[in-house]
Coordinates of C-alpha atoms in Angstrom, one line a residue:
M1 CA 24.2 -41.7 47.0
S2 CA 25.6 -38.4 47.9
K3 CA 29.3 -37.8 48.5
R4 CA 28.8 -37.9 52.3
T5 CA 25.8 -38.8 54.4
A6 CA 24.4 -36.1 56.7
D7 CA 25.3 -37.8 59.9
E8 CA 28.8 -38.8 58.9
D9 CA 31.6 -37.8 61.1
S10 CA 33.1 -34.6 59.7
T11 CA 36.6 -36.1 60.1
G12 CA 35.7 -39.0 57.8
P13 CA 36.7 -39.3 54.2
L14 CA 35.1 -37.6 51.3
K15 CA 33.7 -40.1 48.8
G16 CA 36.8 -41.5 47.0
R17 CA 38.8 -38.6 48.5
S18 CA 40.5 -39.4 51.8
R19 CA 41.1 -36.7 54.3
P20 CA 44.8 -35.8 54.0
D21 CA 47.5 -35.1 56.5
A22 CA 49.6 -32.1 56.0
M23 CA 52.1 -32.4 53.2
D24 CA 55.0 -33.0 55.6
I25 CA 56.3 -36.3 54.5
D26 CA 59.6 -37.9 55.5
D27 CA 60.9 -39.8 52.6
D28 CA 64.0 -41.0 54.4
K29 CA 62.5 -44.1 55.9
T30 CA 64.6 -47.2 56.4
N31 CA 63.3 -50.7 55.9
E32 CA 64.4 -53.3 58.3
M33 CA 64.7 -56.8 57.0
G34 CA 63.6 -59.6 59.2
E35 CA 65.3 -63.0 59.6
F36 CA 65.2 -65.4 56.7
E37 CA 63.7 -68.8 57.2
D38 CA 65.5 -71.8 56.0
E39 CA 63.4 -72.8 53.0
F40 CA 64.8 -76.4 53.3
E41 CA 63.4 -76.7 56.8
D42 CA 59.9 -77.0 55.5
E43 CA 58.9 -80.5 56.6
F44 CA 57.3 -81.1 59.9
E45 CA 57.0 -84.6 61.2
S46 CA 54.9 -86.0 64.0
E47 CA 54.2 -89.6 65.1
D48 CA 50.8 -89.5 63.4
E49 CA 51.3 -87.5 60.2
I50 CA 53.7 -85.7 58.0
I51 CA 52.7 -82.3 56.7
E52 CA 54.4 -80.8 53.6
A53 CA 54.6 -77.1 54.2
G54 CA 55.3 -74.7 51.3
V55 CA 57.7 -71.7 51.3
D56 CA 54.9 -69.5 52.6
G57 CA 53.8 -71.9 55.4
R58 CA 50.8 -73.3 53.5
P59 CA 50.4 -76.7 51.9
D60 CA 51.9 -76.8 48.4
A61 CA 48.6 -77.9 46.9
E62 CA 46.7 -74.9 48.3
R63 CA 49.4 -72.4 47.2
E64 CA 49.7 -74.0 43.7
A65 CA 45.9 -73.8 43.2
E66 CA 46.0 -70.1 44.0
E67 CA 48.9 -69.4 41.7
G68 CA 47.2 -71.2 38.9
A69 CA 44.1 -69.1 39.3
M70 CA 46.2 -65.9 39.2
E71 CA 47.9 -67.2 36.0
L72 CA 44.6 -67.5 34.3
D73 CA 44.0 -63.8 34.8
N74 CA 47.6 -62.7 34.0
P75 CA 49.4 -65.6 32.2
Q76 CA 52.7 -63.9 31.9
G77 CA 52.7 -62.5 35.4
T78 CA 52.7 -59.0 33.9
F79 CA 52.7 -56.1 36.3
I80 CA 49.7 -54.0 35.7
V81 CA 49.8 -50.5 37.2
G82 CA 46.7 -49.8 39.4
R83 CA 45.8 -53.5 39.6
T84 CA 48.8 -55.6 40.6
K85 CA 49.5 -55.0 44.3
L86 CA 53.0 -53.9 45.3
E87 CA 54.9 -56.0 47.8
P88 CA 56.0 -54.4 51.1
G89 CA 58.9 -52.0 50.4
Q90 CA 58.2 -51.8 46.7
T91 CA 57.7 -48.4 44.9
L92 CA 56.9 -47.5 41.4
S93 CA 59.2 -45.4 39.2
P94 CA 58.2 -44.1 35.8
D95 CA 60.0 -45.3 32.7
P96 CA 61.6 -42.1 31.3
T97 CA 61.7 -43.5 27.8
T98 CA 57.9 -43.4 27.6
Y99 CA 57.6 -39.7 28.4
R100 CA 58.5 -36.6 26.4
M101 CA 58.0 -34.5 29.5
L102 CA 57.2 -35.4 33.2
H103 CA 57.2 -33.1 36.2
N104 CA 55.7 -33.6 39.7
L105 CA 55.1 -30.5 41.8
S106 CA 53.9 -30.3 45.4
T107 CA 51.4 -27.8 46.9
P108 CA 50.9 -27.0 50.6
W109 CA 47.7 -29.1 50.6
P110 CA 46.3 -31.6 48.1
C111 CA 43.8 -30.4 45.6
L112 CA 40.6 -32.2 44.6
S113 CA 40.0 -30.0 41.6
F114 CA 41.8 -27.7 39.2
D115 CA 41.5 -26.1 35.8
I116 CA 43.9 -25.0 33.1
I117 CA 43.9 -21.3 32.1
R118 CA 44.3 -20.3 28.4
D119 CA 47.2 -17.8 27.9
S120 CA 48.6 -15.5 25.3
L121 CA 51.7 -17.6 24.6
G122 CA 50.2 -19.1 21.4
D123 CA 48.3 -22.2 20.3
S124 CA 49.8 -25.5 19.1
R125 CA 53.2 -24.7 20.7
N126 CA 55.9 -27.3 21.1
V127 CA 59.0 -25.4 22.2
Y128 CA 60.6 -26.4 25.5
P129 CA 60.9 -25.4 28.2
M130 CA 57.1 -24.8 28.5
T131 CA 54.9 -22.5 30.6
M132 CA 51.4 -23.0 31.7
Y133 CA 48.9 -21.4 34.1
T134 CA 46.4 -23.2 36.3
V135 CA 44.0 -22.5 39.2
A136 CA 43.2 -25.0 42.0
G137 CA 41.4 -25.3 45.3
T138 CA 42.9 -26.9 48.3
Q139 CA 41.7 -29.6 50.7
A140 CA 43.2 -28.9 54.1
E141 CA 42.5 -31.2 57.0
N142 CA 39.4 -30.2 59.1
S143 CA 41.3 -28.8 62.0
K144 CA 43.1 -26.4 59.7
S145 CA 40.2 -25.4 57.4
S146 CA 41.4 -21.8 57.6
D147 CA 44.5 -22.8 55.6
N148 CA 42.3 -23.5 52.5
S149 CA 42.8 -21.3 49.6
L150 CA 42.3 -20.8 45.9
M151 CA 45.7 -21.1 44.3
V152 CA 46.4 -19.3 41.0
M153 CA 49.6 -20.8 39.6
K154 CA 52.2 -20.3 37.0
L155 CA 54.3 -23.4 36.1
S156 CA 57.4 -22.6 34.1
A157 CA 60.7 -24.2 33.1
L158 CA 58.9 -27.3 32.2
S159 CA 61.6 -29.1 30.3
K160 CA 61.5 -32.2 28.2
M161 CA 63.0 -35.5 29.4
Q162 CA 66.7 -35.6 29.1
G163 CA 67.7 -37.1 25.8
G164 CA 64.0 -37.2 24.8
D165 CA 63.1 -37.4 21.2
D166 CA 60.5 -34.8 20.1
D167 CA 60.2 -34.4 16.4
D168 CA 57.8 -31.5 16.8
S169 CA 60.0 -29.4 18.9
S170 CA 62.0 -26.5 17.6
D171 CA 65.7 -26.8 16.9
D172 CA 66.5 -23.6 18.8
E173 CA 65.1 -24.7 22.1
D174 CA 66.4 -23.1 25.3
E175 CA 69.7 -24.7 26.2
D176 CA 68.5 -24.8 29.8
E177 CA 65.9 -27.4 29.1
D178 CA 67.0 -29.7 31.9
S179 CA 66.5 -27.1 34.7
D180 CA 64.1 -27.8 37.5
P181 CA 60.5 -26.6 37.0
L182 CA 59.4 -23.4 38.8
L183 CA 56.0 -23.1 40.5
E184 CA 54.8 -19.6 41.4
H185 CA 51.4 -19.0 43.0
K186 CA 49.1 -16.4 44.4
S187 CA 46.7 -17.5 47.1
I188 CA 43.1 -16.3 47.7
P189 CA 42.0 -17.2 51.2
L190 CA 39.0 -19.6 51.5
S191 CA 37.5 -21.0 54.7
S192 CA 36.3 -24.3 53.2
T193 CA 37.5 -27.2 51.1
T194 CA 37.1 -26.7 47.3
N195 CA 35.0 -29.6 45.8
R196 CA 35.2 -28.4 42.2
I197 CA 36.6 -25.4 40.4
R198 CA 36.2 -24.3 36.8
A199 CA 37.6 -21.2 35.0
H200 CA 36.1 -19.1 32.2
Q201 CA 37.5 -16.3 30.1
A202 CA 35.3 -13.4 29.0
P203 CA 36.6 -11.6 25.9
A204 CA 38.5 -8.4 26.2
T205 CA 36.4 -5.3 25.5
G206 CA 39.2 -3.4 23.8
A207 CA 42.3 -4.2 21.7
S208 CA 44.7 -3.2 24.4
Q209 CA 43.0 -5.1 27.1
T210 CA 43.3 -8.7 28.3
P211 CA 40.4 -11.2 28.7
T212 CA 38.8 -11.3 32.1
T213 CA 39.5 -14.7 33.8
L214 CA 36.7 -15.8 36.1
T215 CA 36.6 -18.8 38.4
A216 CA 33.7 -20.6 40.0
T217 CA 34.6 -22.5 43.2
M218 CA 32.0 -24.9 44.7
T219 CA 32.9 -25.5 48.3
E220 CA 32.1 -27.9 51.1
S221 CA 30.3 -25.0 52.8
T222 CA 27.5 -25.1 50.1
N223 CA 28.5 -21.6 48.9
V224 CA 29.8 -21.0 45.3
Y225 CA 32.4 -18.2 45.0
I226 CA 33.1 -16.4 41.7
H227 CA 36.4 -14.6 41.6
D228 CA 38.2 -12.4 39.1
I229 CA 41.7 -13.7 38.9
T230 CA 42.9 -11.5 36.1
P231 CA 45.2 -9.4 38.3
H232 CA 46.6 -12.5 39.9
L233 CA 47.6 -13.9 36.5
A234 CA 49.1 -10.5 35.4
S235 CA 51.2 -10.3 38.6
F236 CA 53.4 -13.2 37.5
D237 CA 54.8 -11.2 34.6
T238 CA 54.8 -7.8 36.4
P239 CA 57.4 -7.9 39.2
G240 CA 56.5 -5.9 42.3
T241 CA 52.7 -6.2 41.7
I242 CA 50.8 -6.4 45.0
I243 CA 47.4 -8.0 45.1
T244 CA 45.1 -6.0 47.3
P245 CA 42.6 -7.6 49.8
Q246 CA 39.8 -6.2 47.7
Q247 CA 41.1 -8.1 44.6
N248 CA 41.0 -11.3 46.7
K249 CA 37.3 -10.9 47.5
P250 CA 34.7 -12.8 45.4
L251 CA 32.7 -10.8 42.8
C252 CA 29.7 -12.9 43.8
T253 CA 28.7 -15.5 46.3
I254 CA 26.0 -17.9 45.2
R255 CA 23.9 -19.0 48.3
A256 CA 21.1 -20.8 46.5
H257 CA 22.3 -24.3 47.4
K258 CA 21.3 -25.8 50.7
S259 CA 23.7 -28.7 50.4
E260 CA 27.2 -29.0 49.1
G261 CA 27.9 -30.1 45.6
Y262 CA 30.5 -31.1 43.0
A263 CA 29.0 -30.1 39.7
V264 CA 30.1 -26.8 38.1
D265 CA 30.4 -25.8 34.4
W266 CA 30.7 -22.5 32.4
S267 CA 29.2 -22.3 29.0
T268 CA 31.6 -21.6 26.1
L269 CA 28.7 -20.3 24.0
H270 CA 27.9 -17.5 26.4
P271 CA 31.1 -15.4 26.2
Q272 CA 30.2 -13.0 29.1
G273 CA 29.6 -15.9 31.4
K274 CA 26.8 -18.4 32.2
L275 CA 27.3 -20.9 35.0
L276 CA 25.6 -24.2 36.1
T277 CA 26.0 -25.5 39.6
G278 CA 24.5 -28.7 41.1
D279 CA 24.2 -30.0 44.6
N280 CA 23.7 -33.1 46.7
D281 CA 19.9 -32.4 46.9
G282 CA 19.7 -33.1 43.1
L283 CA 19.0 -29.4 42.3
I284 CA 20.7 -27.4 39.5
Y285 CA 20.9 -23.6 39.4
V286 CA 21.8 -21.2 36.5
T287 CA 23.8 -18.0 37.2
T288 CA 24.2 -15.4 34.4
R289 CA 26.7 -12.5 34.2
T290 CA 25.0 -9.3 33.3
D291 CA 26.3 -6.7 30.8
G292 CA 27.3 -4.6 33.8
G293 CA 29.5 -7.3 35.2
G294 CA 27.2 -8.4 38.0
F295 CA 25.7 -11.9 38.5
V296 CA 22.1 -13.0 38.8
T297 CA 21.1 -16.5 39.9
D298 CA 17.7 -17.8 38.9
N299 CA 16.1 -19.1 42.1
R300 CA 14.0 -21.6 40.2
P301 CA 16.1 -24.8 40.2
F302 CA 16.1 -27.6 37.6
A303 CA 14.8 -30.6 39.4
G304 CA 14.5 -34.2 38.4
H305 CA 17.4 -36.2 39.8
T306 CA 16.6 -38.4 42.8
S307 CA 20.1 -38.1 44.3
S308 CA 23.1 -35.8 44.1
V309 CA 24.2 -34.1 40.9
E310 CA 27.8 -35.2 40.3
E311 CA 28.6 -33.5 37.0
L312 CA 27.3 -30.8 34.6
Q313 CA 28.2 -30.1 31.0
W314 CA 27.0 -27.4 28.7
S315 CA 26.4 -28.5 25.1
P316 CA 29.3 -27.3 23.0
S317 CA 27.0 -26.7 20.0
E318 CA 23.6 -25.6 21.5
A319 CA 23.6 -22.6 23.8
S320 CA 20.4 -23.6 25.7
V321 CA 21.2 -27.3 26.3
F322 CA 23.1 -29.0 29.1
A323 CA 23.5 -32.5 30.5
S324 CA 23.7 -33.6 34.1
A325 CA 25.1 -36.8 35.6
S326 CA 23.9 -38.1 39.0
S327 CA 24.5 -40.7 41.7
D328 CA 21.0 -42.0 40.8
G329 CA 22.7 -43.6 37.8
T330 CA 21.1 -41.4 35.2
I331 CA 22.3 -38.8 32.7
R332 CA 19.6 -36.2 31.9
V333 CA 19.5 -33.6 29.1
W334 CA 17.9 -30.3 29.7
D335 CA 16.9 -27.1 27.9
V336 CA 17.2 -23.9 30.0
R337 CA 14.2 -22.4 28.0
S338 CA 11.9 -25.0 29.6
K339 CA 9.4 -23.3 31.9
A340 CA 8.7 -26.7 33.6
R341 CA 12.4 -27.0 34.7
K342 CA 12.2 -30.7 33.8
P343 CA 14.6 -32.8 31.7
A344 CA 13.9 -33.4 28.0
L345 CA 15.6 -36.8 28.2
S346 CA 16.5 -39.1 31.1
M347 CA 18.6 -42.1 30.5
Q348 CA 19.6 -44.8 33.0
V349 CA 23.2 -45.4 32.1
S350 CA 24.5 -47.2 35.2
N351 CA 23.4 -49.1 38.3
V352 CA 25.8 -47.1 40.4
D353 CA 26.8 -43.4 40.8
V354 CA 27.7 -41.6 37.6
N355 CA 30.6 -39.5 38.8
V356 CA 31.9 -37.7 35.8
M357 CA 31.1 -36.7 32.2
S358 CA 32.7 -35.0 29.2
W359 CA 30.9 -33.7 26.1
S360 CA 33.1 -33.9 22.9
K361 CA 33.7 -30.5 21.4
Q362 CA 34.8 -32.0 18.1
T363 CA 32.0 -34.5 17.6
T364 CA 29.2 -32.9 19.5
H365 CA 26.9 -36.0 19.5
L366 CA 29.4 -37.9 21.6
L367 CA 29.3 -37.9 25.4
A368 CA 31.7 -39.8 27.7
S369 CA 30.8 -40.8 31.3
G370 CA 32.4 -42.7 34.2
D371 CA 30.9 -44.4 37.2
D372 CA 31.6 -45.6 40.7
A373 CA 32.2 -49.2 39.5
G374 CA 35.2 -48.2 37.4
V375 CA 33.4 -48.4 34.1
W376 CA 33.6 -45.6 31.6
G377 CA 31.8 -45.4 28.2
V378 CA 30.9 -43.3 25.2
W379 CA 27.3 -42.5 24.2
D380 CA 25.9 -41.4 20.8
L381 CA 23.3 -38.9 21.7
R382 CA 21.6 -39.4 18.4
Q383 CA 20.5 -42.8 19.6
W384 CA 18.9 -41.5 22.8
K385 CA 15.1 -41.7 22.6
S386 CA 12.7 -40.9 25.3
D387 CA 11.2 -44.4 25.2
G388 CA 14.3 -46.5 24.8
K389 CA 17.3 -47.9 26.8
P390 CA 20.6 -46.6 25.5
S391 CA 23.6 -48.7 24.7
P392 CA 27.1 -47.3 24.7
I393 CA 29.0 -47.3 21.5
A394 CA 32.1 -48.1 23.6
S395 CA 32.5 -49.3 27.2
F396 CA 35.5 -50.3 29.2
D397 CA 35.8 -51.8 32.7
Y398 CA 39.6 -51.8 32.9
H399 CA 39.7 -49.7 36.0
K400 CA 38.6 -51.5 39.1
E401 CA 38.0 -48.4 41.2
Q402 CA 35.7 -45.4 40.7
I403 CA 36.3 -43.1 37.7
T404 CA 37.2 -39.7 39.1
S405 CA 37.6 -37.7 35.8
V406 CA 37.2 -38.1 32.1
E407 CA 38.0 -35.7 29.3
W408 CA 38.1 -35.7 25.5
H409 CA 41.2 -34.6 23.7
P410 CA 40.7 -30.9 22.6
I411 CA 41.4 -31.5 18.9
D412 CA 41.4 -35.3 18.4
D413 CA 37.9 -36.8 18.9
S414 CA 39.2 -40.4 19.2
I415 CA 41.5 -39.7 22.3
V416 CA 40.2 -39.7 25.8
A417 CA 42.0 -39.3 29.2
V418 CA 40.6 -41.0 32.3
S419 CA 41.6 -40.9 36.0
A420 CA 40.5 -43.4 38.6
G421 CA 40.6 -44.4 42.2
D422 CA 43.2 -47.1 41.4
N423 CA 45.9 -44.3 41.3
T424 CA 46.1 -44.2 37.6
V425 CA 45.6 -41.8 34.7
T426 CA 45.0 -43.7 31.4
I427 CA 44.9 -42.5 27.8
W428 CA 42.7 -44.3 25.3
D429 CA 42.4 -44.3 21.5
L430 CA 38.9 -45.1 20.4
A431 CA 40.0 -45.3 16.7
V432 CA 41.4 -48.7 17.4
E433 CA 38.6 -51.1 16.3
L434 CA 38.2 -54.8 16.8
D435 CA 36.5 -57.5 14.8
D436 CA 34.1 -59.6 16.8
E437 CA 36.4 -62.6 16.5
E438 CA 39.5 -60.6 17.5
S439 CA 40.8 -60.8 21.0
K440 CA 39.9 -58.1 23.4
D441 CA 43.2 -58.6 25.2
T442 CA 46.5 -56.9 24.5
G443 CA 49.7 -59.0 24.2
G444 CA 47.8 -61.9 25.7
V445 CA 47.2 -60.1 29.0
A446 CA 43.6 -60.5 30.0
D447 CA 41.3 -57.6 30.3
V448 CA 43.7 -55.0 28.8
P449 CA 42.0 -53.6 25.7
P450 CA 44.0 -52.6 22.7
Q451 CA 42.4 -49.1 22.9
L452 CA 44.5 -48.5 26.0
L453 CA 47.5 -46.4 24.9
F454 CA 49.2 -45.4 28.2
V455 CA 49.0 -45.8 32.0
H456 CA 50.4 -43.1 34.2
Y457 CA 50.7 -43.7 37.9
Q458 CA 49.2 -40.8 39.9
N459 CA 48.7 -41.4 43.7
L460 CA 45.2 -40.4 44.8
A461 CA 44.3 -39.3 41.2
K462 CA 41.3 -36.9 41.2
E463 CA 41.2 -34.9 38.0
V464 CA 42.9 -34.8 34.6
H465 CA 42.8 -32.1 32.0
W466 CA 44.4 -31.7 28.5
H467 CA 46.1 -28.4 27.9
P468 CA 44.1 -26.6 25.2
Q469 CA 47.2 -24.9 23.6
I470 CA 50.0 -27.4 24.0
P471 CA 49.3 -30.6 22.0
G472 CA 49.4 -33.8 24.0
V473 CA 50.2 -32.2 27.4
L474 CA 48.2 -33.5 30.3
S475 CA 48.0 -32.2 33.9
A476 CA 46.6 -34.3 36.8
T477 CA 46.0 -33.6 40.4
G478 CA 46.2 -36.0 43.4
E479 CA 48.7 -36.2 46.2
E480 CA 50.8 -34.0 43.9
F481 CA 50.4 -32.1 40.6
S482 CA 51.7 -33.9 37.5
V483 CA 52.4 -32.3 34.1
F484 CA 53.3 -34.8 31.5
R485 CA 53.4 -35.6 27.8
T486 CA 53.8 -39.2 26.6
I487 CA 55.3 -40.6 23.5
S488 CA 52.0 -42.1 22.6
V489 CA 50.0 -38.9 21.9

């Protein structure tokens, strides 16, 4: 099933992505408390019968039966983020002792998709306050589509939690570690919602030059825009820099798609730039950057999916191989050298839409995927045969809403981050193994696997990414941007 049907009202919601109101929220709401009922006045007598009414107005037997059923699922009454419903007036607050760093930042409009930009500040850095660079595309409401933009952002003064314990941090940290974070941004105008955005850095051609940072933005308009955001990034550290209208224009507009899409990926094995894009018609196109800096799109699509292409991933080890995930429930593996433009392997991995996918860069025969039913799993590609039905080497149905993002840790092939429509981002450790006779529950709480390390609340969670240069730091987008580092990773 595609993200939206063709005849759907344009003001309706995207699939799993509700149309937002402008980010003008009044937090100063007052809650009025109604009158209390006398809990002792719970017996109502008539001439014919006496009815025993419980505290909620229902017979005690009915209420106690329901409570008993709930206790079977959650014997201690444990509150589970994303699953236990909040009562009216209740809100969630993070436990600061479980985070090394936590910051929430607002943008003019929510963003469905973003990517983290590699920088020149060094790898494996742990000194606070931290700085990072990202790029995101907005989702303005339909009546204000002209407000949409591609946002190039610098996030700085990202301090650790007050009193936090971070053994890896430097002793000579900035004394101003508790200052408020700073968000700077440069906007590139767009006339349509961004469904998916991915960044790629082409190597510098000279020792004194910086890498060229390219972005591919797949929009609701069906067009894919490729921008060079190198000057926008440089402007953050060069006061007085003015971005010209010409620098805001796309280098290339891909018009091959006849329907919108959500699948975009750059190959890390083609340094100059090789891009995959997939659409709701089930078609996949390849665009290549030439030696002269231009872009050429092969007009012969890869076809095979019977429904929309939801995710694309280049192989991290084979330059000509990529995988696609679709709402037809399959994952297909392709070779761009194939003249037939047909998949080499096609595996039915779900009975519902396969929304997202991540190919491990550390252990390249492992592929993670997540579907519309809230199930995510890990596949060993060495076990995939053209005449067989695959079985995941790990599968989890902890989330009860659609999986919206999944990503392997950049250096630890046992750690995976997942976001879902239940307003959570979860961190998992696949190195935790269980014997067949061992309980699959954690602390006696049903359906909470021991592999689950951490649950972070993120309203309207859409995407999550690990920072490739700051160990353990995650960023997620939803109603707000979150940047955090937990004590568990």
